[in-house]
Amino acid sequence: MQQYDSLTIALEEGLATVTINNGKVNAIDTRLSEDLLAAFTALEEDQDVSGVVLAGRPGCFCAGLDIKHMATFTDETLRKFWHANLGAIAAMVRLSKPYVAAITGFAPAGGTVLALTADYRVMAIGPKHTMGMNEFNMSLQIPELYADLITYHRGEHAGWVDVQQATMYHAEAAVAAGLANEAVAEDEVLERATRYCRKLMNVYAPVYATTKRYQRRKLLERVNRDIPAQVDEISRNLDDPRFKMMLEMFVASLKK
C-alpha cells in the first residue's frame, strides 16, 4: 500500500488498519490532514480493502489541532491546511466501507472530530483518556464542519452545551453521551475494534454501503457542502487581531 509520512497502514485479510503516527501527541497539522485525505480517498477505491480501523498509539489517539503549527500560518498556508483538513473529514465520513475508530488514548477537540467520522467507536478507559470539544477554553473558533459532526452525534442543544462548558468525557461517560460505543481497557481497544470491524465486513458490501448512506443521509448532506466557502469563513474568523493575540499568548505559555 502507499506510504505516508504521518500514517502507517497495514492490510490483513481485507482489513486496513490506519495508525496515526505524527509526532509525540499525534497533533493535526497540514501533513497529517493531507495524508488522511489521500489515504481515505485511496481506501475507498481499493478493491482489496473491505474495512478500515483508525487507531492511534497506545495512550494517544490524537491531541487535536497543532496550535503551534497554526500560529505560524500565513493566509496561504492557513488555506492549504483547512482545505486538506476539511477534505479529509469529508472523505472519512463518505467512506462507504465498514469503518471503526480505536480510540487508544486522549482525543480532545480535533481528535474527537476524527473519531466521530467512524461508524463505531471503541474507547480506552483511563484517567487521561478523554474526548470532547474544549475549544472555548482558549476562545478558539470551531469550524462549521466540526460543529456539524458534534451536533449530529449529540443533538443540537446538548452539543451546544458541551461546547459552552468545554465538556470532556472519559470513556464510560462518552458511551453514555453517544460519542463512543464501547469502553474497554487500553490494551483491548485495537483488538475489539478489529473484531467489530470484521463483523461488519461479513455484511454483503453493496448492502452495507447503501444502508450506511441511507442511515447517515443528514450527516452526508452536511459534509457535501462547498469546502472553499468554509475555508473563506475560517480565514475571516481567524484573521481577528484579538484572536491572533490570544493564540500567540497560548503558544508562549506552552514554552514555559
PDB file of C-alpha atoms in Angstrom:
ATOM      1  CA  MET A   1       0.000   0.000   0.000  1.00  0.00           C
ATOM      2  CA  GLN A   2       1.030   3.632  -0.418  1.00  0.00           C
ATOM      3  CA  GLN A   3       3.395   5.028   2.210  1.00  0.00           C
ATOM      4  CA  TYR A   4       2.595   8.163   4.228  1.00  0.00           C
ATOM      5  CA  ASP A   5       4.722  10.365   6.454  1.00  0.00           C
ATOM      6  CA  SER A   6       2.218  10.605   9.325  1.00  0.00           C
ATOM      7  CA  LEU A   7       0.306   7.329   8.981  1.00  0.00           C
ATOM      8  CA  THR A   8       1.095   3.649   8.834  1.00  0.00           C
ATOM      9  CA  ILE A   9      -1.322   1.329   7.058  1.00  0.00           C
ATOM     10  CA  ALA A  10      -1.335  -2.428   7.464  1.00  0.00           C
ATOM     11  CA  LEU A  11      -3.611  -4.598   5.326  1.00  0.00           C
ATOM     12  CA  GLU A  12      -4.560  -8.063   6.565  1.00  0.00           C
ATOM     13  CA  GLU A  13      -7.312 -10.175   5.034  1.00  0.00           C
ATOM     14  CA  GLY A  14      -9.170  -7.174   3.663  1.00  0.00           C
ATOM     15  CA  LEU A  15      -8.940  -5.010   6.787  1.00  0.00           C
ATOM     16  CA  ALA A  16      -6.764  -1.882   6.632  1.00  0.00           C
ATOM     17  CA  THR A  17      -5.525  -0.628   9.997  1.00  0.00           C
ATOM     18  CA  VAL A  18      -4.615   3.048   9.701  1.00  0.00           C
ATOM     19  CA  THR A  19      -2.432   4.171  12.617  1.00  0.00           C
ATOM     20  CA  ILE A  20      -1.769   7.853  13.232  1.00  0.00           C
ATOM     21  CA  ASN A  21       1.958   8.387  13.819  1.00  0.00           C
ATOM     22  CA  ASN A  22       2.549  12.122  13.779  1.00  0.00           C
ATOM     23  CA  GLY A  23       4.893  13.326  16.479  1.00  0.00           C
ATOM     24  CA  LYS A  24       4.671  12.941  20.232  1.00  0.00           C
ATOM     25  CA  VAL A  25       0.918  13.554  20.611  1.00  0.00           C
ATOM     26  CA  ASN A  26      -0.403  12.901  17.081  1.00  0.00           C
ATOM     27  CA  ALA A  27      -1.473  16.533  16.662  1.00  0.00           C
ATOM     28  CA  ILE A  28      -3.288  17.520  13.482  1.00  0.00           C
ATOM     29  CA  ASP A  29      -1.127  19.562  11.132  1.00  0.00           C
ATOM     30  CA  THR A  30      -1.064  20.033   7.373  1.00  0.00           C
ATOM     31  CA  ARG A  31       0.935  16.854   6.766  1.00  0.00           C
ATOM     32  CA  LEU A  32      -1.479  14.657   8.727  1.00  0.00           C
ATOM     33  CA  SER A  33      -4.510  16.302   7.099  1.00  0.00           C
ATOM     34  CA  GLU A  34      -3.105  15.745   3.612  1.00  0.00           C
ATOM     35  CA  ASP A  35      -2.194  12.151   4.437  1.00  0.00           C
ATOM     36  CA  LEU A  36      -5.656  11.373   5.846  1.00  0.00           C
ATOM     37  CA  LEU A  37      -7.302  12.860   2.761  1.00  0.00           C
ATOM     38  CA  ALA A  38      -5.105  10.856   0.406  1.00  0.00           C
ATOM     39  CA  ALA A  39      -5.341   7.655   2.443  1.00  0.00           C
ATOM     40  CA  PHE A  40      -9.121   7.581   2.857  1.00  0.00           C
ATOM     41  CA  THR A  41      -9.649   8.516  -0.779  1.00  0.00           C
ATOM     42  CA  ALA A  42      -7.425   5.594  -1.762  1.00  0.00           C
ATOM     43  CA  LEU A  43      -9.038   3.191   0.734  1.00  0.00           C
ATOM     44  CA  GLU A  44     -12.456   3.912  -0.757  1.00  0.00           C
ATOM     45  CA  GLU A  45     -11.214   2.951  -4.218  1.00  0.00           C
ATOM     46  CA  ASP A  46      -9.005  -0.014  -3.234  1.00  0.00           C
ATOM     47  CA  GLN A  47     -10.821  -3.240  -4.115  1.00  0.00           C
ATOM     48  CA  ASP A  48      -8.563  -5.186  -1.748  1.00  0.00           C
ATOM     49  CA  VAL A  49      -9.860  -3.187   1.243  1.00  0.00           C
ATOM     50  CA  SER A  50     -13.174  -4.271   2.760  1.00  0.00           C
ATOM     51  CA  GLY A  51     -12.977  -2.471   6.104  1.00  0.00           C
ATOM     52  CA  VAL A  52     -10.931   0.162   7.948  1.00  0.00           C
ATOM     53  CA  VAL A  53      -9.833   0.687  11.556  1.00  0.00           C
ATOM     54  CA  LEU A  54      -8.402   4.077  12.530  1.00  0.00           C
ATOM     55  CA  ALA A  55      -6.129   3.974  15.587  1.00  0.00           C
ATOM     56  CA  GLY A  56      -3.532   5.979  17.446  1.00  0.00           C
ATOM     57  CA  ARG A  57      -0.619   4.808  19.530  1.00  0.00           C
ATOM     58  CA  PRO A  58      -1.249   3.311  22.997  1.00  0.00           C
ATOM     59  CA  GLY A  59      -2.238   6.167  25.297  1.00  0.00           C
ATOM     60  CA  CYS A  60      -2.592   8.678  22.478  1.00  0.00           C
ATOM     61  CA  PHE A  61      -5.228   8.708  19.763  1.00  0.00           C
ATOM     62  CA  CYS A  62      -4.928  12.330  18.592  1.00  0.00           C
ATOM     63  CA  ALA A  63      -4.363  15.525  20.585  1.00  0.00           C
ATOM     64  CA  GLY A  64      -6.387  17.707  18.217  1.00  0.00           C
ATOM     65  CA  LEU A  65      -5.186  20.651  16.171  1.00  0.00           C
ATOM     66  CA  ASP A  66      -1.497  21.537  16.359  1.00  0.00           C
ATOM     67  CA  ILE A  67      -1.809  25.058  17.796  1.00  0.00           C
ATOM     68  CA  LYS A  68       1.903  25.777  17.434  1.00  0.00           C
ATOM     69  CA  HIS A  69       1.604  24.871  13.766  1.00  0.00           C
ATOM     70  CA  MET A  70      -1.452  27.133  13.382  1.00  0.00           C
ATOM     71  CA  ALA A  71       0.389  30.049  14.975  1.00  0.00           C
ATOM     72  CA  THR A  72       2.841  30.072  12.034  1.00  0.00           C
ATOM     73  CA  PHE A  73       0.161  30.275   9.343  1.00  0.00           C
ATOM     74  CA  THR A  74       0.061  32.881   6.643  1.00  0.00           C
ATOM     75  CA  ASP A  75      -3.254  33.189   4.829  1.00  0.00           C
ATOM     76  CA  GLU A  76      -1.878  30.893   2.120  1.00  0.00           C
ATOM     77  CA  THR A  77      -0.731  28.164   4.499  1.00  0.00           C
ATOM     78  CA  LEU A  78      -3.919  28.519   6.554  1.00  0.00           C
ATOM     79  CA  ARG A  79      -5.996  27.869   3.451  1.00  0.00           C
ATOM     80  CA  LYS A  80      -3.815  24.929   2.474  1.00  0.00           C
ATOM     81  CA  PHE A  81      -4.293  23.369   5.897  1.00  0.00           C
ATOM     82  CA  TRP A  82      -8.057  23.828   6.081  1.00  0.00           C
ATOM     83  CA  HIS A  83      -8.668  22.640   2.522  1.00  0.00           C
ATOM     84  CA  ALA A  84      -6.796  19.440   3.401  1.00  0.00           C
ATOM     85  CA  ASN A  85      -8.317  19.083   6.857  1.00  0.00           C
ATOM     86  CA  LEU A  86     -11.949  19.615   5.862  1.00  0.00           C
ATOM     87  CA  GLY A  87     -11.391  17.477   2.777  1.00  0.00           C
ATOM     88  CA  ALA A  88     -10.035  14.681   4.961  1.00  0.00           C
ATOM     89  CA  ILE A  89     -13.017  14.861   7.336  1.00  0.00           C
ATOM     90  CA  ALA A  90     -15.399  14.698   4.374  1.00  0.00           C
ATOM     91  CA  ALA A  91     -13.557  11.733   2.822  1.00  0.00           C
ATOM     92  CA  MET A  92     -13.613   9.879   6.141  1.00  0.00           C
ATOM     93  CA  VAL A  93     -17.346  10.437   6.602  1.00  0.00           C
ATOM     94  CA  ARG A  94     -18.031   9.394   2.996  1.00  0.00           C
ATOM     95  CA  LEU A  95     -16.129   6.095   3.285  1.00  0.00           C
ATOM     96  CA  SER A  96     -18.719   3.535   2.217  1.00  0.00           C
ATOM     97  CA  LYS A  97     -16.967   0.568   3.853  1.00  0.00           C
ATOM     98  CA  PRO A  98     -17.095  -0.613   7.483  1.00  0.00           C
ATOM     99  CA  TYR A  99     -15.029   1.866   9.488  1.00  0.00           C
ATOM    100  CA  VAL A 100     -14.272   1.681  13.212  1.00  0.00           C
ATOM    101  CA  ALA A 101     -12.268   4.096  15.370  1.00  0.00           C
ATOM    102  CA  ALA A 102      -9.977   2.579  18.006  1.00  0.00           C
ATOM    103  CA  ILE A 103      -9.632   5.498  20.426  1.00  0.00           C
ATOM    104  CA  THR A 104      -6.426   4.304  22.057  1.00  0.00           C
ATOM    105  CA  GLY A 105      -5.937   7.337  24.311  1.00  0.00           C
ATOM    106  CA  PHE A 106      -6.742  11.010  24.704  1.00  0.00           C
ATOM    107  CA  ALA A 107      -8.728  12.551  21.841  1.00  0.00           C
ATOM    108  CA  PRO A 108      -9.766  16.145  22.561  1.00  0.00           C
ATOM    109  CA  ALA A 109     -11.292  18.588  20.080  1.00  0.00           C
ATOM    110  CA  GLY A 110      -9.965  17.734  16.598  1.00  0.00           C
ATOM    111  CA  GLY A 111      -9.182  14.225  17.852  1.00  0.00           C
ATOM    112  CA  THR A 112     -12.848  13.855  18.770  1.00  0.00           C
ATOM    113  CA  VAL A 113     -13.814  15.026  15.285  1.00  0.00           C
ATOM    114  CA  LEU A 114     -11.612  12.369  13.657  1.00  0.00           C
ATOM    115  CA  ALA A 115     -13.225   9.689  15.819  1.00  0.00           C
ATOM    116  CA  LEU A 116     -16.734  10.905  15.032  1.00  0.00           C
ATOM    117  CA  THR A 117     -16.226  10.246  11.321  1.00  0.00           C
ATOM    118  CA  ALA A 118     -16.310   6.490  12.034  1.00  0.00           C
ATOM    119  CA  ASP A 119     -19.301   4.133  12.036  1.00  0.00           C
ATOM    120  CA  TYR A 120     -18.430   2.820  15.500  1.00  0.00           C
ATOM    121  CA  ARG A 121     -16.020   3.861  18.249  1.00  0.00           C
ATOM    122  CA  VAL A 122     -14.196   1.789  20.867  1.00  0.00           C
ATOM    123  CA  MET A 123     -12.553   3.932  23.558  1.00  0.00           C
ATOM    124  CA  ALA A 124      -9.826   3.220  26.093  1.00  0.00           C
ATOM    125  CA  ILE A 125     -10.605   3.524  29.792  1.00  0.00           C
ATOM    126  CA  GLY A 126      -8.109   5.680  31.690  1.00  0.00           C
ATOM    127  CA  PRO A 127      -7.854   8.889  33.719  1.00  0.00           C
ATOM    128  CA  LYS A 128      -6.154  10.800  30.879  1.00  0.00           C
ATOM    129  CA  HIS A 129      -8.268   9.344  28.078  1.00  0.00           C
ATOM    130  CA  THR A 130     -10.956  11.898  27.248  1.00  0.00           C
ATOM    131  CA  MET A 131     -12.845  13.207  24.255  1.00  0.00           C
ATOM    132  CA  GLY A 132     -14.966  16.301  23.727  1.00  0.00           C
ATOM    133  CA  MET A 133     -14.894  19.806  22.312  1.00  0.00           C
ATOM    134  CA  ASN A 134     -12.783  22.044  24.563  1.00  0.00           C
ATOM    135  CA  GLU A 135     -12.021  24.873  22.114  1.00  0.00           C
ATOM    136  CA  PHE A 136     -13.772  27.520  24.235  1.00  0.00           C
ATOM    137  CA  ASN A 137     -11.018  27.135  26.859  1.00  0.00           C
ATOM    138  CA  MET A 138      -8.909  29.342  24.590  1.00  0.00           C
ATOM    139  CA  SER A 139     -11.706  31.105  22.657  1.00  0.00           C
ATOM    140  CA  LEU A 140     -10.888  29.047  19.552  1.00  0.00           C
ATOM    141  CA  GLN A 141     -13.456  29.156  16.768  1.00  0.00           C
ATOM    142  CA  ILE A 142     -14.962  25.743  15.958  1.00  0.00           C
ATOM    143  CA  PRO A 143     -15.257  25.259  12.169  1.00  0.00           C
ATOM    144  CA  GLU A 144     -18.757  24.644  10.857  1.00  0.00           C
ATOM    145  CA  LEU A 145     -17.995  21.083   9.735  1.00  0.00           C
ATOM    146  CA  TYR A 146     -16.638  20.233  13.199  1.00  0.00           C
ATOM    147  CA  ALA A 147     -19.808  21.682  14.744  1.00  0.00           C
ATOM    148  CA  ASP A 148     -21.905  19.628  12.329  1.00  0.00           C
ATOM    149  CA  LEU A 149     -20.255  16.399  13.492  1.00  0.00           C
ATOM    150  CA  ILE A 150     -20.748  17.071  17.198  1.00  0.00           C
ATOM    151  CA  THR A 151     -24.340  18.185  16.543  1.00  0.00           C
ATOM    152  CA  TYR A 152     -25.066  15.036  14.538  1.00  0.00           C
ATOM    153  CA  HIS A 153     -23.937  12.806  17.389  1.00  0.00           C
ATOM    154  CA  ARG A 154     -25.028  14.813  20.441  1.00  0.00           C
ATOM    155  CA  GLY A 155     -28.012  16.751  19.130  1.00  0.00           C
ATOM    156  CA  GLU A 156     -28.137  20.497  18.653  1.00  0.00           C
ATOM    157  CA  HIS A 157     -28.843  21.581  22.233  1.00  0.00           C
ATOM    158  CA  ALA A 158     -26.661  19.014  24.046  1.00  0.00           C
ATOM    159  CA  GLY A 159     -23.825  19.600  21.607  1.00  0.00           C
ATOM    160  CA  TRP A 160     -24.002  23.351  22.137  1.00  0.00           C
ATOM    161  CA  VAL A 161     -23.971  22.964  25.927  1.00  0.00           C
ATOM    162  CA  ASP A 162     -20.944  20.655  25.619  1.00  0.00           C
ATOM    163  CA  VAL A 163     -19.135  23.342  23.625  1.00  0.00           C
ATOM    164  CA  GLN A 164     -20.106  26.093  26.085  1.00  0.00           C
ATOM    165  CA  GLN A 165     -18.805  24.092  29.027  1.00  0.00           C
ATOM    166  CA  ALA A 166     -15.824  22.585  27.166  1.00  0.00           C
ATOM    167  CA  THR A 167     -17.024  19.233  28.467  1.00  0.00           C
ATOM    168  CA  MET A 168     -14.522  16.393  28.310  1.00  0.00           C
ATOM    169  CA  TYR A 169     -15.772  12.820  28.626  1.00  0.00           C
ATOM    170  CA  HIS A 170     -13.948   9.786  29.969  1.00  0.00           C
ATOM    171  CA  ALA A 171     -14.734   6.519  28.214  1.00  0.00           C
ATOM    172  CA  GLU A 172     -17.792   5.400  30.192  1.00  0.00           C
ATOM    173  CA  ALA A 173     -19.321   8.880  30.068  1.00  0.00           C
ATOM    174  CA  ALA A 174     -18.538   9.146  26.358  1.00  0.00           C
ATOM    175  CA  VAL A 175     -20.534   5.955  25.786  1.00  0.00           C
ATOM    176  CA  ALA A 176     -23.458   7.352  27.789  1.00  0.00           C
ATOM    177  CA  ALA A 177     -23.292  10.587  25.753  1.00  0.00           C
ATOM    178  CA  GLY A 178     -23.240   8.747  22.419  1.00  0.00           C
ATOM    179  CA  LEU A 179     -19.731   9.841  21.476  1.00  0.00           C
ATOM    180  CA  ALA A 180     -18.307   6.319  21.893  1.00  0.00           C
ATOM    181  CA  ASN A 181     -19.957   2.923  21.630  1.00  0.00           C
ATOM    182  CA  GLU A 182     -17.758   0.811  23.900  1.00  0.00           C
ATOM    183  CA  ALA A 183     -15.356   1.468  26.779  1.00  0.00           C
ATOM    184  CA  VAL A 184     -12.636  -1.144  27.251  1.00  0.00           C
ATOM    185  CA  ALA A 185      -9.162  -1.443  28.758  1.00  0.00           C
ATOM    186  CA  GLU A 186      -6.478   0.376  26.789  1.00  0.00           C
ATOM    187  CA  ASP A 187      -4.726  -2.822  25.736  1.00  0.00           C
ATOM    188  CA  GLU A 188      -8.000  -4.242  24.400  1.00  0.00           C
ATOM    189  CA  VAL A 189      -9.104  -1.308  22.240  1.00  0.00           C
ATOM    190  CA  LEU A 190      -7.458  -2.235  18.957  1.00  0.00           C
ATOM    191  CA  GLU A 191      -8.371  -5.927  19.207  1.00  0.00           C
ATOM    192  CA  ARG A 192     -12.006  -5.112  19.991  1.00  0.00           C
ATOM    193  CA  ALA A 193     -12.228  -2.522  17.198  1.00  0.00           C
ATOM    194  CA  THR A 194     -10.708  -5.000  14.753  1.00  0.00           C
ATOM    195  CA  ARG A 195     -13.118  -7.743  15.781  1.00  0.00           C
ATOM    196  CA  TYR A 196     -16.125  -5.464  15.423  1.00  0.00           C
ATOM    197  CA  CYS A 197     -14.988  -4.215  12.027  1.00  0.00           C
ATOM    198  CA  ARG A 198     -14.574  -7.784  10.788  1.00  0.00           C
ATOM    199  CA  LYS A 199     -18.112  -8.494  11.952  1.00  0.00           C
ATOM    200  CA  LEU A 200     -19.363  -5.618   9.804  1.00  0.00           C
ATOM    201  CA  MET A 201     -17.260  -6.877   6.899  1.00  0.00           C
ATOM    202  CA  ASN A 202     -19.406 -10.032   6.866  1.00  0.00           C
ATOM    203  CA  VAL A 203     -22.306  -7.961   5.553  1.00  0.00           C
ATOM    204  CA  TYR A 204     -22.537  -8.002   1.750  1.00  0.00           C
ATOM    205  CA  ALA A 205     -20.589  -4.894   0.724  1.00  0.00           C
ATOM    206  CA  PRO A 206     -23.228  -3.257  -1.542  1.00  0.00           C
ATOM    207  CA  VAL A 207     -25.876  -3.762   1.149  1.00  0.00           C
ATOM    208  CA  TYR A 208     -23.612  -2.214   3.789  1.00  0.00           C
ATOM    209  CA  ALA A 209     -22.660   0.769   1.616  1.00  0.00           C
ATOM    210  CA  THR A 210     -26.220   1.567   0.551  1.00  0.00           C
ATOM    211  CA  THR A 211     -27.678   1.194   4.041  1.00  0.00           C
ATOM    212  CA  LYS A 212     -24.853   3.301   5.515  1.00  0.00           C
ATOM    213  CA  ARG A 213     -25.704   6.032   3.025  1.00  0.00           C
ATOM    214  CA  TYR A 214     -29.396   5.872   3.979  1.00  0.00           C
ATOM    215  CA  GLN A 215     -28.725   5.910   7.726  1.00  0.00           C
ATOM    216  CA  ARG A 216     -26.247   8.796   7.533  1.00  0.00           C
ATOM    217  CA  ARG A 217     -28.109  10.887   4.978  1.00  0.00           C
ATOM    218  CA  LYS A 218     -28.220  14.015   7.159  1.00  0.00           C
ATOM    219  CA  LEU A 219     -24.534  13.754   8.030  1.00  0.00           C
ATOM    220  CA  LEU A 220     -23.605  13.314   4.365  1.00  0.00           C
ATOM    221  CA  GLU A 221     -25.639  16.404   3.494  1.00  0.00           C
ATOM    222  CA  ARG A 222     -23.558  18.338   5.999  1.00  0.00           C
ATOM    223  CA  VAL A 223     -20.198  17.207   4.625  1.00  0.00           C
ATOM    224  CA  ASN A 224     -21.194  17.596   0.978  1.00  0.00           C
ATOM    225  CA  ARG A 225     -21.002  21.363   1.139  1.00  0.00           C
ATOM    226  CA  ASP A 226     -18.610  23.779  -0.527  1.00  0.00           C
ATOM    227  CA  ILE A 227     -15.237  23.458   1.210  1.00  0.00           C
ATOM    228  CA  PRO A 228     -13.702  26.627  -0.324  1.00  0.00           C
ATOM    229  CA  ALA A 229     -16.577  28.677   1.122  1.00  0.00           C
ATOM    230  CA  GLN A 230     -15.968  27.142   4.549  1.00  0.00           C
ATOM    231  CA  VAL A 231     -12.255  27.905   4.266  1.00  0.00           C
ATOM    232  CA  ASP A 232     -13.071  31.525   3.379  1.00  0.00           C
ATOM    233  CA  GLU A 233     -15.148  31.819   6.549  1.00  0.00           C
ATOM    234  CA  ILE A 234     -12.421  30.229   8.694  1.00  0.00           C
ATOM    235  CA  SER A 235      -9.882  32.651   7.231  1.00  0.00           C
ATOM    236  CA  ARG A 236     -12.094  35.608   8.148  1.00  0.00           C
ATOM    237  CA  ASN A 237     -12.686  34.283  11.666  1.00  0.00           C
ATOM    238  CA  LEU A 238      -9.013  33.635  12.367  1.00  0.00           C
ATOM    239  CA  ASP A 239      -7.898  36.977  10.966  1.00  0.00           C
ATOM    240  CA  ASP A 240      -9.313  38.718  14.031  1.00  0.00           C
ATOM    241  CA  PRO A 241      -6.452  40.632  15.792  1.00  0.00           C
ATOM    242  CA  ARG A 242      -7.672  39.675  19.269  1.00  0.00           C
ATOM    243  CA  PHE A 243      -7.728  36.004  18.349  1.00  0.00           C
ATOM    244  CA  LYS A 244      -4.203  36.255  16.927  1.00  0.00           C
ATOM    245  CA  MET A 245      -3.025  37.833  20.182  1.00  0.00           C
ATOM    246  CA  MET A 246      -4.638  35.070  22.289  1.00  0.00           C
ATOM    247  CA  LEU A 247      -3.110  32.424  20.038  1.00  0.00           C
ATOM    248  CA  GLU A 248       0.346  33.950  20.483  1.00  0.00           C
ATOM    249  CA  MET A 249      -0.156  34.068  24.273  1.00  0.00           C
ATOM    250  CA  PHE A 250      -1.258  30.436  24.321  1.00  0.00           C
ATOM    251  CA  VAL A 251       1.767  29.293  22.309  1.00  0.00           C
ATOM    252  CA  ALA A 252       4.066  31.328  24.589  1.00  0.00           C
ATOM    253  CA  SER A 253       2.550  29.610  27.633  1.00  0.00           C
ATOM    254  CA  LEU A 254       3.398  26.211  26.136  1.00  0.00           C
ATOM    255  CA  LYS A 255       7.078  27.172  26.003  1.00  0.00           C
ATOM    256  CA  LYS A 256       7.306  27.939  29.747  1.00  0.00           C
TER     257      LYS A 256
END
